[in-house]
Coordinates of C-alpha atoms and ligand atoms in Angstrom, one line a residue:
Chain A
M68 CA -35.6 24.0 37.4
S69 CA -35.0 28.1 36.4
S70 CA -31.2 27.9 36.5
N71 CA -30.4 25.3 34.6
S72 CA -27.6 26.9 31.7
L73 CA -25.3 26.7 34.7
P74 CA -24.6 23.8 35.5
A75 CA -25.5 22.5 31.9
L76 CA -22.0 25.0 31.2
I77 CA -20.1 23.2 33.6
D78 CA -20.9 19.3 31.9
A79 CA -20.8 20.9 28.9
L80 CA -16.5 22.2 30.2
R81 CA -16.1 18.6 31.7
R82 CA -15.2 16.7 28.5
L83 CA -12.4 19.0 28.0
P84 CA -9.4 17.0 28.3
G85 CA -7.8 17.5 31.8
V86 CA -10.8 19.6 33.3
G87 CA -12.6 17.9 36.1
Q88 CA -15.8 19.2 38.5
K89 CA -14.1 21.8 40.2
S90 CA -11.8 23.3 36.8
A91 CA -14.9 23.2 34.7
S92 CA -17.4 25.1 38.2
R93 CA -14.0 27.3 37.6
M94 CA -14.1 28.2 34.6
A95 CA -17.7 29.2 33.9
Y96 CA -18.0 31.5 37.2
H97 CA -14.6 32.6 35.7
L98 CA -16.3 33.1 32.5
L99 CA -19.8 34.9 33.6
Q100 CA -18.5 37.1 36.1
H101 CA -16.3 38.3 34.2
D102 CA -15.1 36.9 30.5
R103 CA -18.7 37.2 28.7
E104 CA -17.4 38.5 25.6
G105 CA -14.9 35.4 25.9
A106 CA -17.5 33.4 26.3
Q107 CA -18.8 33.9 23.3
L108 CA -15.9 33.7 21.2
L109 CA -15.3 30.4 22.3
A110 CA -19.0 30.3 21.7
Q111 CA -18.2 31.3 18.0
A112 CA -15.1 29.8 18.0
L113 CA -16.3 26.7 18.7
Q114 CA -18.7 26.7 16.5
Q115 CA -17.0 27.6 13.3
A116 CA -13.8 25.0 13.8
A117 CA -16.5 22.3 14.3
S118 CA -18.5 23.0 11.3
R119 CA -16.1 24.2 9.0
M120 CA -12.7 21.9 9.7
R121 CA -12.5 18.8 7.9
H122 CA -9.1 17.2 6.8
C123 CA -6.3 17.4 4.5
S124 CA -6.5 14.3 1.8
Q125 CA -3.4 14.5 1.7
C126 CA -1.5 14.7 5.1
H127 CA -4.6 14.3 7.1
T128 CA -4.7 17.0 9.2
F129 CA -6.8 19.7 9.9
T130 CA -8.0 22.2 7.6
E131 CA -11.2 24.6 6.2
D132 CA -9.6 23.5 2.5
E133 CA -9.4 20.0 0.1
V134 CA -5.7 20.3 0.5
C135 CA -3.9 22.2 3.3
D136 CA -1.9 25.5 3.2
T137 CA 1.5 23.3 3.6
C138 CA 0.5 20.7 0.5
R139 CA -0.9 23.1 -1.8
N140 CA 2.6 25.9 -1.9
P141 CA 5.4 24.6 -4.1
Q142 CA 8.1 25.1 -2.5
R143 CA 8.2 22.5 -0.2
D144 CA 10.3 19.6 -1.6
A145 CA 7.8 16.6 -2.8
S146 CA 10.8 13.8 -2.4
K147 CA 10.2 13.6 1.3
L148 CA 7.2 13.7 3.9
C149 CA 7.2 13.7 7.4
V150 CA 5.0 11.3 9.7
V151 CA 4.0 12.6 12.8
E152 CA 1.4 12.1 15.2
T153 CA -0.5 15.1 15.8
P154 CA -0.5 18.7 14.2
A155 CA 1.3 20.5 17.1
D156 CA 4.4 18.1 16.2
Q157 CA 4.5 19.4 13.1
A158 CA 4.4 22.7 14.7
A159 CA 7.2 21.6 17.1
L160 CA 8.6 21.3 13.7
E161 CA 8.0 23.3 10.9
R162 CA 8.8 26.1 14.2
T163 CA 12.5 25.1 13.8
G164 CA 13.0 26.5 10.2
A165 CA 15.2 22.8 9.3
F166 CA 12.7 21.1 7.5
R167 CA 11.8 21.9 4.1
G168 CA 9.8 18.2 2.8
L169 CA 5.8 17.8 3.4
Y170 CA 4.0 16.2 6.6
F171 CA 2.1 13.2 6.6
V172 CA -0.2 13.6 9.9
L173 CA -1.6 10.2 12.0
M174 CA -4.0 12.2 14.2
G175 CA -2.7 10.1 17.0
K176 CA -0.3 6.7 17.4
L177 CA -1.0 3.1 17.9
S178 CA -2.0 2.0 21.1
P179 CA -3.5 -1.2 21.8
L180 CA -4.3 -1.2 25.1
D181 CA -6.3 1.2 23.7
G182 CA -8.7 -0.7 20.9
I183 CA -6.2 2.1 19.5
G184 CA -5.4 0.1 15.5
P185 CA -3.3 1.0 12.4
K186 CA -6.9 1.8 10.3
D187 CA -7.7 3.7 13.2
I188 CA -4.3 6.3 12.3
G189 CA -4.4 6.0 8.6
L190 CA -1.6 3.8 7.6
S191 CA -2.7 2.9 4.4
R192 CA -3.5 6.3 4.0
L193 CA -0.1 7.5 4.7
F194 CA 1.2 4.4 2.3
E195 CA -0.6 5.3 -0.4
R196 CA 0.0 8.7 0.3
A197 CA 4.4 7.3 0.5
T198 CA 4.2 5.7 -2.7
D199 CA 3.0 8.0 -5.2
G200 CA 6.4 8.2 -6.8
R201 CA 7.1 11.4 -5.4
V202 CA 8.3 10.3 -1.8
Q203 CA 11.5 9.1 -1.9
E204 CA 12.9 9.1 1.6
V205 CA 10.3 8.7 4.4
I206 CA 11.1 10.6 8.4
V207 CA 9.5 8.9 10.8
A208 CA 8.6 11.9 13.2
T209 CA 6.6 10.0 16.1
N210 CA 7.3 10.1 19.5
F211 CA 9.7 9.3 21.4
T212 CA 7.1 7.3 23.3
A213 CA 7.2 3.6 23.6
E214 CA 4.2 3.7 21.3
G215 CA 5.1 6.2 19.5
E216 CA 8.2 3.9 18.5
A217 CA 5.9 0.8 18.2
T218 CA 4.1 2.5 15.7
A219 CA 7.6 4.3 13.9
H220 CA 8.6 0.3 13.6
V221 CA 5.4 -0.7 12.0
I222 CA 5.1 2.6 9.2
G223 CA 8.8 2.1 8.6
E224 CA 8.2 -2.2 8.2
A225 CA 6.0 -1.1 6.4
L226 CA 7.3 1.5 3.8
K227 CA 10.5 -0.4 3.4
A228 CA 8.9 -3.1 1.9
R229 CA 7.7 -1.2 -0.3
G230 CA 11.5 -0.1 -1.2
L231 CA 11.5 3.3 -0.1
K232 CA 14.2 5.0 2.1
V233 CA 12.8 5.4 6.1
T234 CA 14.8 8.0 8.8
R235 CA 14.1 8.6 12.1
L236 CA 15.4 11.6 13.7
A237 CA 18.4 11.4 16.1
R238 CA 18.4 10.0 19.0
G239 CA 19.4 14.2 20.0
V240 CA 15.2 14.2 21.3
P241 CA 15.5 12.4 24.7
A242 CA 14.0 9.4 25.5
G243 CA 10.6 9.3 27.0
S244 CA 9.7 13.2 25.8
E245 CA 7.4 14.5 24.0
L246 CA 8.3 16.6 21.0
E247 CA 5.6 19.2 22.1
Y248 CA 7.6 19.8 24.8
V249 CA 11.3 19.1 22.9
D250 CA 13.2 22.6 22.7
L251 CA 13.5 23.7 19.0
G252 CA 17.7 23.1 19.1
T253 CA 17.2 19.8 19.9
I254 CA 14.6 19.0 17.9
A255 CA 16.6 20.9 14.7
H256 CA 19.9 18.5 15.7
A257 CA 17.6 15.7 15.7
L258 CA 16.1 16.2 11.4
V259 CA 19.8 17.1 10.4
D260 CA 21.4 13.9 11.9
R261 CA 18.1 11.5 10.9
R262 CA 19.8 7.7 10.5
Chain B
M1208 CA -5.2 32.7 5.8
S1209 CA -7.5 29.8 3.8
S1210 CA -7.7 27.6 7.4
N1211 CA -7.6 30.4 10.5
S1212 CA -10.5 28.3 13.1
L1213 CA -8.7 26.2 14.2
P1214 CA -6.0 29.7 15.2
A1215 CA -9.1 31.3 16.9
L1216 CA -9.9 28.0 18.9
I1217 CA -7.3 27.9 20.2
D1218 CA -6.9 31.7 21.2
A1219 CA -10.6 31.8 22.7
L1220 CA -9.1 28.6 24.9
R1221 CA -6.9 30.6 26.1
R1222 CA -9.1 32.4 28.3
L1223 CA -10.0 29.6 29.9
P1224 CA -9.4 30.7 33.9
G1225 CA -5.6 27.9 33.9
V1226 CA -5.4 27.3 30.1
G1227 CA -1.7 28.0 28.4
Q1228 CA -1.1 27.4 24.2
K1229 CA 0.3 23.9 24.8
S1230 CA -3.3 23.2 27.1
A1231 CA -5.5 24.5 24.8
S1232 CA -3.6 22.8 21.3
R1233 CA -4.7 19.7 23.4
M1234 CA -8.3 20.2 23.8
A1235 CA -8.9 22.0 20.1
Y1236 CA -7.5 19.0 18.8
H1237 CA -8.8 16.5 21.4
L1238 CA -12.5 18.3 20.3
L1239 CA -12.3 18.0 16.6
Q1240 CA -11.0 14.8 16.1
H1241 CA -12.5 12.9 18.9
D1242 CA -15.6 14.9 20.2
R1243 CA -17.0 17.0 17.5
E1244 CA -20.7 17.0 19.6
G1245 CA -19.2 18.0 22.7
A1246 CA -17.8 21.3 21.2
Q1247 CA -21.3 22.0 19.7
L1248 CA -22.6 21.3 23.2
L1249 CA -19.8 23.4 24.6
A1250 CA -20.9 26.1 22.0
Q1251 CA -24.1 26.2 23.2
A1252 CA -24.2 25.7 27.1
L1253 CA -21.6 29.1 26.3
Q1254 CA -24.0 31.2 24.4
Q1255 CA -27.1 30.0 26.6
A1256 CA -25.6 30.6 30.0
A1257 CA -23.8 34.0 28.8
S1258 CA -27.5 35.3 27.5
R1259 CA -29.2 33.9 30.4
M1260 CA -26.8 34.6 33.5
R1261 CA -27.7 37.3 36.1
H1262 CA -27.4 38.2 39.5
C1263 CA -29.4 37.3 41.8
S1264 CA -31.5 40.9 43.1
Q1265 CA -31.6 39.8 46.7
C1266 CA -27.6 37.6 47.1
H1267 CA -25.9 38.7 44.0
T1268 CA -25.3 34.8 43.2
F1269 CA -26.2 33.9 39.2
T1270 CA -29.4 32.8 38.3
E1271 CA -31.7 33.2 35.8
D1272 CA -34.7 34.7 37.6
E1273 CA -35.1 37.8 39.2
V1274 CA -34.8 36.4 42.7
C1275 CA -32.2 32.7 42.3
D1276 CA -34.8 29.7 44.5
T1277 CA -32.3 29.1 47.9
C1278 CA -33.8 32.9 48.1
R1279 CA -37.4 32.3 47.5
N1280 CA -37.8 29.7 49.2
P1281 CA -39.7 30.3 52.0
Q1282 CA -38.7 27.4 54.3
R1283 CA -35.3 29.1 54.9
D1284 CA -34.6 30.6 58.1
A1285 CA -34.4 34.7 56.5
S1286 CA -33.0 35.5 60.1
K1287 CA -29.8 34.1 59.3
L1288 CA -27.4 35.7 56.2
C1289 CA -24.4 33.7 55.9
V1290 CA -21.5 35.6 53.4
V1291 CA -19.7 33.7 50.9
E1292 CA -17.2 34.4 47.7
T1293 CA -18.7 32.1 45.7
P1294 CA -21.4 30.4 44.2
A1295 CA -19.2 27.0 44.7
D1296 CA -18.6 28.1 48.5
Q1297 CA -22.4 28.5 48.7
A1298 CA -22.5 25.0 46.8
A1299 CA -19.7 22.8 49.8
L1300 CA -21.9 24.7 53.0
E1301 CA -25.4 23.8 51.6
R1302 CA -23.3 20.1 50.8
T1303 CA -23.4 19.5 54.5
G1304 CA -27.3 20.4 54.8
A1305 CA -26.1 22.0 58.1
F1306 CA -27.1 25.9 57.8
R1307 CA -31.0 26.5 56.7
G1308 CA -30.6 30.6 56.4
L1309 CA -29.7 32.1 53.4
Y1310 CA -26.7 33.9 51.1
F1311 CA -24.8 36.8 50.0
V1312 CA -22.6 35.8 47.9
L1313 CA -20.4 38.3 47.4
M1314 CA -17.9 37.1 43.6
G1315 CA -15.1 37.7 45.2
K1316 CA -13.0 39.1 47.8
L1317 CA -11.5 42.5 49.1
S1318 CA -7.7 42.7 47.4
P1319 CA -5.5 46.1 47.8
L1320 CA -3.1 44.4 45.0
D1321 CA -5.5 43.4 42.5
G1322 CA -7.2 46.7 43.0
I1323 CA -10.3 44.8 43.8
G1324 CA -12.2 47.1 46.8
P1325 CA -15.0 47.2 48.6
K1326 CA -17.3 48.4 45.1
D1327 CA -16.3 45.8 43.3
I1328 CA -17.2 42.9 45.5
G1329 CA -20.9 44.7 46.1
L1330 CA -20.0 45.6 49.6
S1331 CA -23.3 48.2 49.8
R1332 CA -25.1 46.0 48.5
L1333 CA -25.2 43.2 51.3
F1334 CA -25.0 46.1 53.5
E1335 CA -27.6 46.9 52.8
R1336 CA -29.3 43.7 52.4
A1337 CA -27.9 42.3 56.2
T1338 CA -30.5 46.0 57.2
D1339 CA -33.8 44.6 56.6
G1340 CA -35.1 44.2 59.6
R1341 CA -35.1 41.4 59.6
V1342 CA -31.5 39.9 59.4
Q1343 CA -30.7 39.2 63.5
E1344 CA -27.5 37.7 62.3
V1345 CA -24.3 37.5 59.6
I1346 CA -22.3 34.6 59.4
V1347 CA -18.6 35.7 57.5
A1348 CA -17.9 32.2 55.7
T1349 CA -15.6 33.7 53.2
N1350 CA -11.7 31.4 52.8
F1351 CA -10.0 31.4 55.7
T1352 CA -6.6 32.9 53.5
A1353 CA -5.3 36.8 54.4
E1354 CA -8.0 38.0 51.7
G1355 CA -10.2 36.2 53.1
E1356 CA -9.5 37.4 56.6
A1357 CA -8.9 40.6 55.4
T1358 CA -12.6 40.7 53.7
A1359 CA -14.1 39.4 56.8
H1360 CA -12.9 42.2 59.1
V1361 CA -13.9 44.7 56.9
I1362 CA -17.8 43.6 57.0
G1363 CA -17.6 42.6 60.5
E1364 CA -16.7 45.9 61.5
A1365 CA -19.2 47.0 59.5
L1366 CA -21.8 45.2 60.3
K1367 CA -21.5 44.7 64.1
A1368 CA -21.0 49.2 63.9
R1369 CA -24.6 48.8 61.9
G1370 CA -25.8 46.9 65.7
L1371 CA -25.7 43.7 63.9
K1372 CA -24.7 39.9 65.2
V1373 CA -21.2 38.6 63.6
T1374 CA -20.4 35.6 63.6
R1375 CA -17.2 33.6 61.1
L1376 CA -16.8 29.8 60.4
A1377 CA -15.1 28.4 63.9
R1378 CA -11.4 27.4 63.4
G1379 CA -12.8 23.6 62.5
V1380 CA -11.4 25.1 59.2
P1381 CA -7.8 24.3 58.5
A1382 CA -6.2 27.8 58.1
G1383 CA -4.7 28.4 54.3
S1384 CA -6.9 26.5 52.8
E1385 CA -10.5 27.4 50.7
L1386 CA -13.6 26.4 51.8
E1387 CA -14.7 24.6 48.4
Y1388 CA -11.8 21.5 49.0
V1389 CA -12.4 21.6 52.2
D1390 CA -14.1 18.1 53.6
L1391 CA -18.0 18.4 54.8
G1392 CA -17.8 16.8 58.3
T1393 CA -15.0 19.9 58.8
I1394 CA -17.2 22.7 57.3
A1395 CA -20.6 20.9 59.7
H1396 CA -18.5 21.6 62.7
A1397 CA -17.7 24.9 62.4
L1398 CA -20.7 26.3 61.7
V1399 CA -21.9 24.6 64.3
D1400 CA -19.4 26.1 67.0
R1401 CA -19.5 28.8 64.6
R1402 CA -17.9 32.1 66.7
Ligands
ZN64 ZN1 -1.9 18.4 3.7
ZN65 ZN1 -30.7 34.9 45.5

């Protein structure tokens, strides 16, 4: 096989979520034909991110440091902890500018059908973090999907049992939708009206 | 900026065709959270392909060698030259098993609105290749889209003026469709019925 780096590239691109054989071929041809600089840039970015990225010891989001910028920021209100499923959800909340507390990023949600249980999304780490003595309110901002609601329920029950105030984003967020795709105004309102 | 390798990765992923901000974020999170091995594999595949891939001096497709495997194959019928837009189109024709000649891959199509002219798709290289004295028939298998038809027209006129027999895939291929997505039987029929 003298020209095997093309099929190897197509196979590697297929590991990206949502990318099948046809898309992977188009991506490979595009990079090789029109954007070799982009191919080199992407290769470097992948290597750097994969080797440097780890999880914040406080909030579990991706960071290159022991503790992430947000958790290190003394301006943030350490009495409020907002629980989200993904860094993208945290970013959506941050863009509203309506929340000045801290976060805990689950990096997933409970999903018994996919075999994703409490251990996989670090719930014991969350319970430890929420009972540090400074957190007074936990705002559960998991998605308003069936799995997100179930995750919120489990977290809510556990934290209330530990004596914490637990709130949920208000129903201003349309049911069945994912935070990442909701407009900023709706999220900001839901944050103010949390229950 | 202590954690800038994540935004750098998302930016780099956005250079892939069809990938916007949301998809790029999801891809980055997926690789970092669930598939670091995939991230490393993709980085290596990109680097190898970008540094090794060049164009076959005969047919212009991607290869790591001076001349690609197909062009080097003495079993192929050098009297027939099939012109396609992309390596994916060539692969679709090859899968039918109905063509034993050689190929010329344009790596594009004429598209005046996008500023893509004869030079960009190497038409002079094609005319040189087709007039090597061995080629007797050129089968123009550009896509049956407006741009593909226009490209076929320009190629056909130029090659007929050089005394070559020029054919086009039969209309068994549905109008407005792209070869890559057409079923094998239809392509095979169209090849037999070329006009
Ligand atoms: Zn953090
Ligand atoms: Zn070749």
